[in-house]
Short mmCIF file of C-alpha atoms in Angstrom, two decimals:
data_model
loop_
_atom_site.label_atom_id
_atom_site.label_comp_id
_atom_site.label_asym_id
_atom_site.label_seq_id
_atom_site.Cartn_x
_atom_site.Cartn_y
_atom_site.Cartn_z
CA MET A 155 0.00 0.00 0.00
CA ARG A 156 1.20 3.50 -0.75
CA PRO A 157 1.87 5.59 2.41
CA LYS A 158 -0.82 8.14 1.51
CA TRP A 159 -3.45 5.42 1.37
CA ARG A 160 -2.23 3.81 4.57
CA GLY A 161 -2.80 7.08 6.46
CA LEU A 162 -6.36 7.30 5.15
CA VAL A 163 -7.04 3.68 6.10
CA TYR A 164 -5.89 4.26 9.67
CA LEU A 165 -7.96 7.43 9.88
CA TYR A 166 -11.03 5.50 8.74
CA ILE A 167 -10.42 2.67 11.21
CA LEU A 168 -9.94 5.22 13.99
CA ALA A 169 -13.28 6.83 13.10
CA VAL A 170 -15.03 3.46 13.12
CA VAL A 171 -13.48 2.45 16.46
CA LEU A 172 -14.64 5.79 17.88
CA PHE A 173 -18.13 5.08 16.52
CA ILE A 174 -18.10 1.69 18.22
CA LEU A 175 -16.63 2.65 21.58
CA GLY A 176 -17.70 6.30 21.82
CA PRO A 177 -21.20 5.78 23.19
CA VAL A 178 -19.86 3.32 25.75
CA LEU A 179 -16.92 5.42 26.91
CA ILE A 180 -18.75 8.76 27.12
CA ILE A 181 -20.78 7.36 30.02
CA ILE A 182 -17.75 7.25 32.34
CA PRO A 183 -16.94 11.02 32.42
CA GLN A 184 -20.65 11.75 32.43
CA SER A 185 -21.09 9.86 35.69
CA PHE A 186 -18.97 12.48 37.50
CA SER A 187 -21.21 15.32 36.40
CA GLY A 188 -23.37 17.01 38.97
CA GLY A 189 -25.67 18.71 36.50
CA ASP A 190 -27.76 17.75 33.49
CA MET A 191 -26.91 14.18 32.51
CA PHE A 192 -27.33 14.86 28.79
CA SER A 193 -24.96 17.84 28.76
CA PHE A 194 -21.38 17.16 27.69
CA PRO A 195 -18.69 17.96 28.71
CA PRO A 196 -19.71 17.92 32.39
CA ASP A 197 -19.14 21.22 34.20
CA ASP A 198 -17.91 19.77 37.49
CA PHE A 199 -16.39 16.68 39.08
CA THR A 200 -18.32 14.99 41.85
CA TRP A 201 -18.91 11.51 43.30
CA LYS A 202 -22.51 12.50 44.03
CA GLN A 203 -24.09 10.02 41.57
CA TYR A 204 -22.07 7.15 43.03
CA GLU A 205 -23.21 8.05 46.54
CA ALA A 206 -26.79 8.18 45.27
CA LEU A 207 -26.27 4.80 43.57
CA ALA A 208 -25.18 3.26 46.87
CA GLU A 209 -28.45 4.40 48.46
CA ASP A 210 -30.92 3.80 45.64
CA GLU A 211 -33.15 0.99 46.94
CA ARG A 212 -35.02 0.64 43.65
CA ILE A 213 -31.83 -0.05 41.72
CA HIS A 214 -30.63 -2.50 44.37
CA SER A 215 -33.83 -4.50 44.28
CA SER A 216 -33.88 -4.51 40.45
CA LEU A 217 -30.26 -5.62 40.35
CA TRP A 218 -30.91 -8.42 42.82
CA LEU A 219 -34.01 -9.49 40.90
CA SER A 220 -32.15 -9.53 37.57
CA LEU A 221 -29.23 -11.49 38.99
CA SER A 222 -31.58 -14.08 40.54
CA ILE A 223 -33.63 -14.39 37.36
CA GLY A 224 -30.41 -14.64 35.34
CA ALA A 225 -28.99 -17.39 37.58
CA ALA A 226 -32.21 -19.43 37.64
CA SER A 227 -32.92 -19.13 33.92
CA THR A 228 -29.29 -19.91 33.03
CA CYS A 229 -29.46 -23.14 35.08
CA LEU A 230 -32.67 -24.14 33.32
CA ALA A 231 -31.31 -23.18 29.89
CA GLY A 232 -28.08 -25.06 30.62
CA LEU A 233 -29.98 -28.26 31.45
CA ILE A 234 -32.32 -27.98 28.48
CA GLY A 235 -29.46 -27.03 26.18
CA LEU A 236 -27.43 -30.02 27.33
CA CYS A 237 -30.37 -32.39 26.77
CA ALA A 238 -31.09 -30.83 23.37
CA ALA A 239 -27.51 -30.99 22.10
CA LEU A 240 -26.94 -34.58 23.32
CA GLY A 241 -30.25 -35.67 21.81
CA ILE A 242 -29.46 -34.02 18.48
CA VAL A 243 -25.87 -35.16 18.08
CA LYS A 244 -25.79 -38.50 19.91
CA GLY A 245 -29.39 -39.57 20.31
CA ASN A 246 -31.76 -41.24 17.93
CA LEU A 247 -34.36 -38.52 17.34
CA PRO A 248 -36.50 -38.36 14.19
CA GLY A 249 -36.29 -35.26 11.96
CA LYS A 250 -33.08 -33.93 13.50
CA ASN A 251 -32.78 -30.92 11.18
CA LEU A 252 -36.27 -29.78 12.06
CA LEU A 253 -35.64 -30.27 15.78
CA GLU A 254 -32.39 -28.34 15.57
CA SER A 255 -34.39 -25.45 14.09
CA LEU A 256 -36.82 -25.77 17.00
CA PHE A 257 -33.96 -25.49 19.51
CA LEU A 258 -32.39 -22.50 17.73
CA GLY A 259 -35.81 -21.02 16.95
CA PRO A 260 -35.87 -18.45 19.77
CA LEU A 261 -32.98 -16.69 17.97
CA ILE A 262 -35.06 -16.33 14.80
CA VAL A 263 -38.57 -15.64 16.04
CA PRO A 264 -38.76 -11.91 16.87
CA LEU A 265 -38.70 -11.27 20.60
CA VAL A 266 -41.98 -9.35 20.41
CA THR A 267 -43.70 -12.40 18.95
CA THR A 268 -42.30 -14.65 21.68
CA GLY A 269 -43.19 -12.02 24.28
CA ILE A 270 -46.81 -11.81 23.13
CA GLY A 271 -46.97 -15.62 23.09
CA PHE A 272 -45.78 -15.80 26.69
CA LEU A 273 -48.26 -13.10 27.67
CA ILE A 274 -51.12 -15.07 26.11
CA ILE A 275 -50.26 -18.37 27.81
CA PHE A 276 -49.19 -16.86 31.15
CA VAL A 277 -52.32 -14.77 31.77
CA PRO A 278 -54.57 -17.77 32.56
CA LEU A 279 -51.77 -19.35 34.63
CA GLY A 280 -51.37 -16.21 36.75
CA LEU A 281 -47.68 -16.02 35.84
CA VAL A 282 -47.69 -12.43 34.56
CA GLY A 283 -45.83 -10.19 36.97
CA SER A 284 -44.24 -13.12 38.79
CA PRO A 285 -40.50 -13.82 38.76
CA LEU A 286 -41.23 -17.44 37.83
CA GLY A 287 -42.88 -16.35 34.58
CA ILE A 288 -39.85 -14.25 33.65
CA VAL A 289 -37.47 -17.10 34.55
CA LEU A 290 -39.37 -19.54 32.30
CA ALA A 291 -39.49 -17.02 29.45
CA HIS A 292 -35.78 -16.20 29.75
CA SER A 293 -34.83 -19.88 29.87
CA ILE A 294 -36.34 -20.27 26.39
CA ILE A 295 -34.82 -17.12 24.90
CA ILE A 296 -31.30 -17.80 26.14
CA SER A 297 -31.18 -21.59 25.58
CA PRO A 298 -30.02 -21.33 21.91
CA TYR A 299 -26.73 -19.79 23.06
CA VAL A 300 -26.00 -22.95 25.06
CA VAL A 301 -27.36 -25.32 22.39
CA ARG A 302 -25.30 -23.78 19.60
CA ILE A 303 -21.96 -24.07 21.39
CA LEU A 304 -22.69 -27.58 22.69
CA ILE A 305 -23.77 -28.93 19.29
CA ALA A 306 -20.64 -27.52 17.66
CA THR A 307 -18.44 -29.01 20.39
CA LEU A 308 -20.14 -32.42 20.36
CA ARG A 309 -19.76 -32.70 16.58
CA HIS A 310 -15.97 -32.45 16.96
CA PHE A 311 -15.99 -34.86 19.85
CA ASP A 312 -13.84 -37.96 20.18
CA HIS A 313 -16.37 -40.69 20.96
CA VAL A 314 -13.77 -43.43 21.54
CA GLN A 315 -13.30 -42.77 25.26
CA GLU A 316 -17.00 -43.07 25.91
CA GLU A 317 -17.13 -46.35 24.02
CA ALA A 318 -14.15 -47.57 26.03
CA ALA A 319 -15.95 -46.76 29.29
CA ILE A 320 -19.01 -48.69 28.17
CA VAL A 321 -16.97 -51.66 26.97
CA HIS A 322 -15.31 -51.78 30.38
CA GLY A 323 -18.68 -52.07 32.06
CA ALA A 324 -19.68 -48.51 32.97
CA ASP A 325 -23.42 -47.91 32.90
CA SER A 326 -24.85 -45.07 30.79
CA TRP A 327 -25.15 -42.53 33.59
CA TYR A 328 -21.67 -43.29 34.97
CA ALA A 329 -20.06 -43.02 31.53
CA PHE A 330 -21.89 -39.77 30.87
CA ARG A 331 -20.98 -38.27 34.24
CA THR A 332 -17.30 -39.23 34.27
CA VAL A 333 -16.35 -39.10 30.57
CA VAL A 334 -18.71 -36.95 28.52
CA LEU A 335 -19.71 -34.22 30.95
CA PRO A 336 -16.17 -33.19 32.03
CA GLN A 337 -15.16 -32.77 28.39
CA LEU A 338 -18.23 -30.69 27.65
CA LEU A 339 -17.76 -28.46 30.67
CA PRO A 340 -15.70 -25.61 29.09
CA ALA A 341 -18.22 -25.20 26.27
CA LEU A 342 -21.11 -25.45 28.72
CA ILE A 343 -19.59 -22.72 30.90
CA SER A 344 -18.93 -20.41 27.94
CA GLY A 345 -22.46 -20.89 26.67
CA ALA A 346 -23.90 -20.34 30.14
CA ILE A 347 -21.96 -17.09 30.64
CA LEU A 348 -23.24 -15.77 27.32
CA ALA A 349 -26.78 -16.89 28.17
CA PHE A 350 -26.58 -15.24 31.60
CA LEU A 351 -25.49 -11.94 30.03
CA VAL A 352 -28.37 -12.10 27.55
CA SER A 353 -30.83 -12.73 30.38
CA LEU A 354 -29.45 -9.78 32.39
CA ASP A 355 -30.01 -7.47 29.43
CA GLU A 356 -33.34 -8.84 28.15
CA TYR A 357 -35.91 -6.08 27.67
CA THR A 358 -38.39 -6.88 24.90
CA VAL A 359 -39.93 -10.08 26.25
CA THR A 360 -39.62 -9.02 29.88
CA ILE A 361 -41.60 -5.80 29.36
CA PHE A 362 -44.65 -7.90 28.46
CA LEU A 363 -44.38 -9.94 31.67
CA ALA A 364 -43.07 -7.44 34.22
CA GLN A 365 -45.20 -5.51 36.67
CA ALA A 366 -44.51 -2.96 39.39
CA ASP A 367 -42.69 -5.39 41.68
CA THR A 368 -40.81 -7.28 38.95
CA VAL A 369 -38.88 -4.40 37.37
CA THR A 370 -35.65 -5.94 36.07
CA ILE A 371 -32.50 -3.86 35.69
CA PRO A 372 -32.81 -2.99 31.95
CA ILE A 373 -36.38 -1.83 32.51
CA ARG A 374 -35.24 0.25 35.51
CA ILE A 375 -32.46 1.82 33.42
CA TYR A 376 -34.96 2.67 30.68
CA GLN A 377 -37.30 4.26 33.23
CA TYR A 378 -34.50 6.34 34.73
CA VAL A 379 -33.13 7.44 31.34
CA ALA A 380 -36.33 8.13 29.45
CA MET A 381 -39.00 8.85 32.04
CA ASP A 382 -37.64 9.91 35.44
CA ILE A 383 -34.44 11.52 34.01
CA ASN A 384 -32.64 10.40 37.15
CA PRO A 385 -28.87 11.07 36.81
CA VAL A 386 -27.99 8.24 39.23
CA VAL A 387 -28.27 6.01 36.15
CA THR A 388 -24.97 7.47 34.86
CA ALA A 389 -23.14 5.96 37.85
CA LEU A 390 -24.87 2.60 37.37
CA ALA A 391 -24.08 2.62 33.64
CA SER A 392 -20.48 3.54 34.21
CA VAL A 393 -19.98 0.76 36.78
CA THR A 394 -21.58 -1.68 34.32
CA VAL A 395 -19.29 -0.58 31.49
CA ILE A 396 -16.16 -0.95 33.62
CA VAL A 397 -17.21 -4.35 35.01
CA SER A 398 -18.05 -5.54 31.48
CA PHE A 399 -14.65 -4.51 30.13
CA VAL A 400 -12.84 -6.30 32.97
CA LEU A 401 -15.02 -9.38 32.44
CA ILE A 402 -14.34 -9.42 28.69
CA VAL A 403 -10.58 -9.19 29.19
CA LEU A 404 -10.65 -12.00 31.76
CA LEU A 405 -12.89 -14.23 29.63
CA GLU A 406 -10.73 -13.65 26.58
CA LYS A 407 -7.56 -14.48 28.52
CA ARG A 408 -9.05 -17.58 30.14
CA PHE A 409 -11.43 -19.01 27.52
CA LYS A 410 -10.56 -17.24 24.23
CA ILE A 411 -14.23 -16.44 23.91
CA HIS A 412 -13.92 -14.86 20.47
CA LYS A 413 -13.54 -18.37 19.08
CA TYR A 414 -16.92 -19.40 20.46
CA LEU A 415 -18.60 -16.36 19.02
CA GLU A 416 -17.68 -17.10 15.42
CA MET A 417 -20.80 -18.37 13.82
CA MET B 181 -23.68 -48.56 23.11
CA ARG B 182 -27.38 -49.04 22.49
CA ASN B 183 -28.14 -48.12 26.10
CA MET B 184 -26.13 -44.97 25.71
CA MET B 185 -28.01 -44.03 22.56
CA ARG B 186 -31.32 -44.62 24.33
CA PHE B 187 -30.19 -42.45 27.26
CA TYR B 188 -29.37 -39.54 24.91
CA THR B 189 -32.61 -40.01 23.00
CA VAL B 190 -34.60 -39.71 26.23
CA LEU B 191 -32.70 -36.52 27.13
CA GLY B 192 -33.44 -35.17 23.65
CA TRP B 193 -37.17 -35.83 24.08
CA ILE B 194 -37.18 -33.96 27.40
CA ALA B 195 -35.74 -30.91 25.63
CA VAL B 196 -38.23 -31.26 22.78
CA ALA B 197 -41.12 -31.41 25.25
CA TYR B 198 -39.88 -28.30 27.09
CA MET B 199 -39.42 -26.32 23.88
CA THR B 200 -42.80 -27.42 22.55
CA ALA B 201 -44.65 -26.38 25.69
CA LEU B 202 -42.89 -23.06 26.24
CA PHE B 203 -41.86 -21.98 22.75
CA LEU B 204 -43.79 -23.66 19.95
CA TYR B 205 -47.11 -23.54 21.80
CA PRO B 206 -46.93 -19.78 22.68
CA VAL B 207 -45.94 -18.89 19.09
CA CYS B 208 -48.84 -20.95 17.73
CA LYS B 209 -51.09 -19.20 20.24
CA VAL B 210 -50.01 -15.87 18.71
CA VAL B 211 -51.15 -17.01 15.27
CA TYR B 212 -54.39 -18.37 16.72
CA THR B 213 -55.09 -15.10 18.57
CA SER B 214 -54.53 -13.08 15.40
CA VAL B 215 -57.11 -15.01 13.34
CA TRP B 216 -59.67 -15.77 16.07
CA VAL B 217 -61.74 -12.61 16.40
CA ASN B 218 -64.75 -12.61 18.76
CA GLY B 219 -65.13 -16.36 18.75
CA SER B 220 -64.82 -17.08 15.04
CA PHE B 221 -62.15 -17.38 12.37
CA SER B 222 -61.49 -14.09 10.59
CA LEU B 223 -58.69 -12.43 8.67
CA ALA B 224 -59.97 -8.98 9.64
CA ASN B 225 -56.76 -8.10 11.51
CA TYR B 226 -54.62 -8.88 8.48
CA VAL B 227 -56.94 -7.04 6.07
CA ASN B 228 -56.80 -4.06 8.39
CA LEU B 229 -53.02 -4.33 8.68
CA PHE B 230 -52.40 -4.16 4.93
CA SER B 231 -55.13 -1.64 4.08
CA ALA B 232 -55.09 0.90 6.90
CA ASP B 233 -52.53 3.64 6.29
CA LEU B 234 -51.49 3.63 9.93
CA TYR B 235 -50.20 0.05 9.81
CA SER B 236 -48.93 -0.22 6.24
CA LYS B 237 -46.82 2.91 6.70
CA VAL B 238 -45.11 1.43 9.75
CA LEU B 239 -44.60 -1.82 7.87
CA LEU B 240 -42.85 -0.03 5.00
CA LYS B 241 -40.84 2.13 7.38
CA THR B 242 -39.65 -0.95 9.25
CA LEU B 243 -38.49 -2.58 6.01
CA TRP B 244 -36.78 0.61 4.83
CA VAL B 245 -34.97 1.25 8.13
CA SER B 246 -33.84 -2.40 8.38
CA VAL B 247 -32.51 -2.53 4.82
CA ILE B 248 -30.67 0.79 5.12
CA SER B 249 -29.15 -0.13 8.50
CA THR B 250 -28.10 -3.55 7.21
CA LEU B 251 -26.40 -2.03 4.14
CA ILE B 252 -24.53 0.58 6.18
CA ALA B 253 -23.47 -1.98 8.76
CA LEU B 254 -22.42 -4.32 5.96
CA PHE B 255 -20.10 -1.72 4.45
CA ILE B 256 -18.51 -0.74 7.77
CA GLY B 257 -18.43 -4.37 8.93
CA TYR B 258 -16.75 -5.65 5.78
CA THR B 259 -14.00 -3.02 5.84
CA LEU B 260 -13.38 -3.69 9.53
CA ALA B 261 -13.31 -7.47 9.16
CA TYR B 262 -10.93 -7.13 6.20
CA PHE B 263 -8.72 -4.79 8.21
CA ILE B 264 -8.59 -7.30 11.09
CA THR B 265 -7.59 -10.20 8.80
CA THR B 266 -4.68 -8.12 7.49
CA ARG B 267 -3.29 -7.73 11.04
CA PRO B 268 -0.63 -10.18 12.31
CA ALA B 269 -2.29 -13.40 13.54
CA SER B 270 -1.32 -12.74 17.17
CA LYS B 271 -3.05 -9.34 17.17
CA GLN B 272 -6.28 -10.43 15.53
CA GLY B 273 -7.90 -11.69 18.74
CA PHE B 274 -7.32 -8.30 20.38
CA TRP B 275 -8.82 -6.36 17.46
CA LEU B 276 -11.79 -8.65 17.26
CA MET B 277 -12.54 -8.32 20.97
CA LEU B 278 -12.15 -4.54 20.78
CA ILE B 279 -14.69 -4.34 17.97
CA ILE B 280 -17.23 -6.72 19.46
CA SER B 281 -16.85 -5.70 23.11
CA PRO B 282 -20.04 -3.58 23.07
CA MET B 283 -21.94 -6.81 22.37
CA PHE B 284 -21.31 -7.77 25.99
CA MET B 285 -22.64 -4.52 27.32
CA SER B 286 -26.24 -3.85 28.02
CA LEU B 287 -28.05 -2.47 24.97
CA THR B 288 -29.98 -0.09 27.22
CA ILE B 289 -26.69 1.40 28.38
CA ARG B 290 -25.22 1.62 24.88
CA LEU B 291 -28.30 3.48 23.68
CA PHE B 292 -28.11 5.75 26.71
CA GLY B 293 -24.55 6.58 25.62
CA TRP B 294 -25.85 7.44 22.16
CA MET B 295 -28.50 9.65 23.73
CA ILE B 296 -25.77 11.63 25.47
CA LEU B 297 -23.67 11.82 22.28
CA LEU B 298 -26.55 12.95 20.09
CA SER B 299 -28.44 15.17 22.50
CA LYS B 300 -28.78 18.90 22.03
CA GLU B 301 -26.15 19.58 24.72
CA GLY B 302 -24.01 16.67 23.57
CA PRO B 303 -20.49 16.75 22.11
CA ILE B 304 -21.55 16.22 18.49
CA ALA B 305 -24.08 19.06 18.45
CA LYS B 306 -21.66 21.37 20.29
CA GLY B 307 -18.76 20.43 18.03
CA LEU B 308 -20.76 21.02 14.86
CA SER B 309 -22.09 24.38 15.99
CA GLY B 310 -18.58 25.36 17.14
CA LEU B 311 -17.17 24.51 13.71
CA PHE B 312 -19.88 25.83 11.46
CA GLY B 313 -21.68 28.25 13.74
CA GLY B 314 -25.42 28.27 13.97
CA SER B 315 -27.59 26.98 16.74
CA GLU B 316 -27.09 23.58 18.31
CA THR B 317 -29.32 21.04 16.64
CA SER B 318 -29.99 17.56 17.89
CA LEU B 319 -30.09 14.37 15.88
CA LEU B 320 -31.78 12.58 18.73
CA PHE B 321 -35.41 11.44 18.38
CA SER B 322 -35.21 11.15 14.60
CA GLN B 323 -35.14 8.32 12.11
CA THR B 324 -31.42 8.98 11.55
CA ALA B 325 -30.80 8.35 15.24
CA VAL B 326 -32.74 5.07 15.01
CA VAL B 327 -30.58 3.98 12.05
CA ILE B 328 -27.40 4.91 13.96
CA GLY B 329 -28.58 2.91 16.96
CA ILE B 330 -29.41 -0.14 14.85
CA VAL B 331 -26.11 0.00 12.95
CA HIS B 332 -24.22 0.13 16.24
CA PHE B 333 -26.26 -2.80 17.57
CA VAL B 334 -25.85 -5.13 14.56
CA LEU B 335 -22.27 -4.25 13.55
CA PRO B 336 -20.49 -6.80 15.81
CA PHE B 337 -22.58 -9.66 14.40
CA ILE B 338 -21.63 -8.70 10.85
CA VAL B 339 -17.94 -8.29 11.69
CA LEU B 340 -17.86 -11.73 13.33
CA ASN B 341 -19.49 -13.47 10.38
CA ILE B 342 -17.39 -11.83 7.69
CA TYR B 343 -14.19 -12.23 9.70
CA THR B 344 -14.90 -15.96 10.04
CA SER B 345 -15.35 -16.43 6.32
CA LEU B 346 -12.37 -14.26 5.39
CA ASN B 347 -10.24 -16.19 7.86
CA ARG B 348 -11.15 -19.52 6.25
CA LEU B 349 -9.89 -18.28 2.93
CA GLU B 350 -6.80 -20.11 1.70
CA SER B 351 -3.91 -17.67 1.48
CA SER B 352 -2.48 -19.80 -1.34
CA LEU B 353 -5.36 -18.67 -3.57
CA ILE B 354 -4.42 -15.03 -3.08
CA GLU B 355 -0.74 -15.79 -3.62
CA ALA B 356 -1.62 -17.63 -6.81
CA SER B 357 -3.61 -14.69 -8.04
CA THR B 358 -0.91 -12.10 -7.35
CA MET B 359 1.80 -14.40 -8.71
CA LEU B 360 -0.14 -14.71 -11.96
CA GLY B 361 0.08 -10.95 -12.25
CA ALA B 362 -3.27 -9.71 -10.93
CA SER B 363 -3.21 -6.41 -9.12
CA ARG B 364 -4.24 -6.24 -5.47
CA LEU B 365 -7.56 -4.67 -6.39
CA ARG B 366 -8.27 -7.27 -9.04
CA THR B 367 -7.33 -10.07 -6.65
CA PHE B 368 -9.75 -8.66 -4.11
CA TRP B 369 -12.69 -8.42 -6.50
CA LYS B 370 -12.02 -11.69 -8.33
CA VAL B 371 -10.85 -13.92 -5.47
CA THR B 372 -11.31 -12.59 -1.95
CA PHE B 373 -14.70 -10.96 -2.25
CA PRO B 374 -16.57 -13.80 -4.01
CA LEU B 375 -15.17 -16.31 -1.52
CA SER B 376 -16.27 -14.21 1.44
CA LEU B 377 -19.87 -13.97 0.22
CA PRO B 378 -21.19 -16.73 2.52
CA GLY B 379 -20.10 -14.60 5.50
CA VAL B 380 -21.68 -11.53 3.94
CA PHE B 381 -25.01 -13.33 3.50
CA ALA B 382 -24.92 -14.90 6.96
CA GLY B 383 -24.03 -11.56 8.55
CA SER B 384 -26.68 -9.62 6.70
CA SER B 385 -29.42 -12.09 7.52
CA ILE B 386 -28.67 -11.82 11.25
CA ALA B 387 -28.40 -8.04 10.94
CA PHE B 388 -31.67 -7.75 9.06
CA ALA B 389 -33.50 -10.02 11.52
CA LEU B 390 -32.22 -8.00 14.49
CA ALA B 391 -32.93 -4.67 12.80
CA ALA B 392 -36.46 -5.54 11.72
CA SER B 393 -37.45 -6.84 15.14
CA THR B 394 -35.76 -4.12 17.20
CA PHE B 395 -37.90 -2.80 19.99
CA LEU B 396 -35.60 -0.86 22.28
CA VAL B 397 -33.79 1.26 19.67
CA PRO B 398 -36.87 3.19 18.40
CA ILE B 399 -38.22 3.86 21.89
CA MET B 400 -34.90 5.26 23.11
CA MET B 401 -33.50 6.95 19.99
CA GLY B 402 -36.60 7.76 17.96
CA GLY B 403 -39.44 10.19 18.36
CA PRO B 404 -43.10 9.16 18.66
CA SER B 405 -43.37 8.91 14.85
CA ASP B 406 -40.35 6.62 14.55
CA ASN B 407 -42.06 3.57 16.01
CA LEU B 408 -41.38 0.36 14.12
CA LEU B 409 -43.42 -2.82 13.77
CA ALA B 410 -42.38 -4.29 17.11
CA ASN B 411 -43.37 -1.11 18.96
CA MET B 412 -46.66 -0.98 17.12
CA ALA B 413 -47.42 -4.55 18.21
CA TYR B 414 -46.61 -3.67 21.82
CA ASN B 415 -48.69 -0.49 21.74
CA SER B 416 -51.65 -2.33 20.20
CA ILE B 417 -51.66 -4.74 23.12
CA VAL B 418 -50.57 -2.69 26.11
CA THR B 419 -51.85 0.80 25.25
CA ILE B 420 -54.90 0.05 23.10
CA GLY B 421 -55.73 -3.42 24.44
CA ASN B 422 -56.19 -4.99 21.01
CA MET B 423 -54.53 -8.38 21.49
CA GLY B 424 -55.55 -9.70 18.05
CA MET B 425 -53.98 -6.79 16.17
CA GLY B 426 -50.78 -6.96 18.20
CA ALA B 427 -50.56 -10.68 17.51
CA ALA B 428 -51.14 -10.12 13.77
CA LEU B 429 -48.46 -7.40 13.60
CA SER B 430 -45.91 -9.56 15.37
CA PHE B 431 -46.75 -12.55 13.17
CA VAL B 432 -46.25 -10.49 9.99
CA LEU B 433 -42.86 -9.50 11.39
CA LEU B 434 -42.04 -13.18 11.95
CA VAL B 435 -43.04 -14.07 8.38
CA ILE B 436 -40.90 -11.27 6.90
CA ILE B 437 -37.87 -12.34 8.89
CA VAL B 438 -38.24 -16.04 8.09
CA ALA B 439 -38.66 -15.21 4.38
CA VAL B 440 -35.50 -13.08 4.34
CA LEU B 441 -33.55 -15.74 6.25
CA LEU B 442 -34.63 -18.46 3.80
CA VAL B 443 -33.54 -16.42 0.76
CA MET B 444 -30.24 -15.45 2.39
CA GLY B 445 -29.65 -19.04 3.50
CA ARG B 446 -30.07 -20.24 -0.08
CA LEU B 447 -27.63 -17.59 -1.37
CA GLU B 448 -25.18 -18.51 1.38
CA ARG B 449 -25.28 -22.20 0.48
CA ARG B 450 -24.75 -21.41 -3.18
CA GLY B 451 -21.67 -19.40 -2.18
CA HIS B 452 -20.37 -22.36 -0.19
CA ILE B 453 -20.74 -24.72 -3.13
CA ALA B 454 -19.01 -22.24 -5.45
CA SER B 455 -16.00 -22.02 -3.14
#
């Protein structure tokens, strides 16, 4: 490449990186502003929003609710995903292609459609506005993230060890527990982390099922940003951004997650 | 081994039962609700949807916004993915993570960041009025802002898909092309680009599906007139209380997305066979 072109290329890449990271990074200086949260640059430097964040009961309860829902729905999705992937790759199910589409379906069907469906079937069951309803709904929406990774891993699996265990007299459950499961564990954990993050951030389906005492954290953030205009949300957002960055670096170092994301 | 196979089959059936009860059944219920009006079968909701200005306008706007956002994201995503593959192998993981890191952050928070950036008192408005004079104008609460939000949201998915297919490309093919005297540009258009098409199609189908069904972006970045199909479905149910219409709107959205995915999937497979 000629030097003149190279300069332009780097300028373009810089602009794109700014486009990608700008909206995320601007939140951090904004959280130290004492004034209008939509005015940039901030006129002063204060920890006021962080102090308010430490005392905001509504955010604490939403955070706790979202983490509990995330944990419960991830466990469910992990179990279902494991069953689905093992059934598809190693079981003897009819119409496997169709069933695989069923398991990955929640990624394709628009979230509004799924949300309305849950609303329709949960109303007669009295599950609207209950954490259980949201947990069940999330378990469906996030399960494809587990299924996809597990199917891909199982297809590249060495099945000889399992056969060896069986030949040497292990029963099905024992062979599964001691040979198959340990080898699947890294993929299962990666899928579960991804699924958990998706659950934490789920808005579209949850808004159909949530009521006054089941306001999850994304709904609370939306309320603070768009309706209450409560600047404490800048502190919450900035903590989230920093925690996410740390988490991404750690996950990349430990699990090389970018490899799992390639579709 | 037969026992083992039976064990996995049973597990598979458990998953099928769970997905049928909590996914297939609700989605079927949506279709049922949309065609079952006051106790009898009727297509009134769909007739209304395609004839009333109110609905058909939103339908067209949703298609337009999704196509435009997908094309913009495709251009930016392709150039970025290509840039990453030209980095040394050891640096590629870092670049990829840098580009897709917003994927791991809450969409609500990312859109909040955009609201700050684009607001009347934000850095972009202030910078523009500082440079060119004039009063500070805001891009926020406009269709442009919605497109920006969607592009930002779908970009990582496109980069990942195109990067994967560019990375699979045999470097010997490119060497062969340049050795036979083709210029870099010609090599790109005749070798690299055609072989990366499966990634382009896969990326654009995900991007289009996400863009068309977006719910959060219009309510945070757009004004009241920038509602898209998903918002309209929600408003029909929650604000107006018309469950049948909301169900019909969301089912039309589903049909559009499945149709686009099927076409793109066919193009993608053709690309795979060609390479």
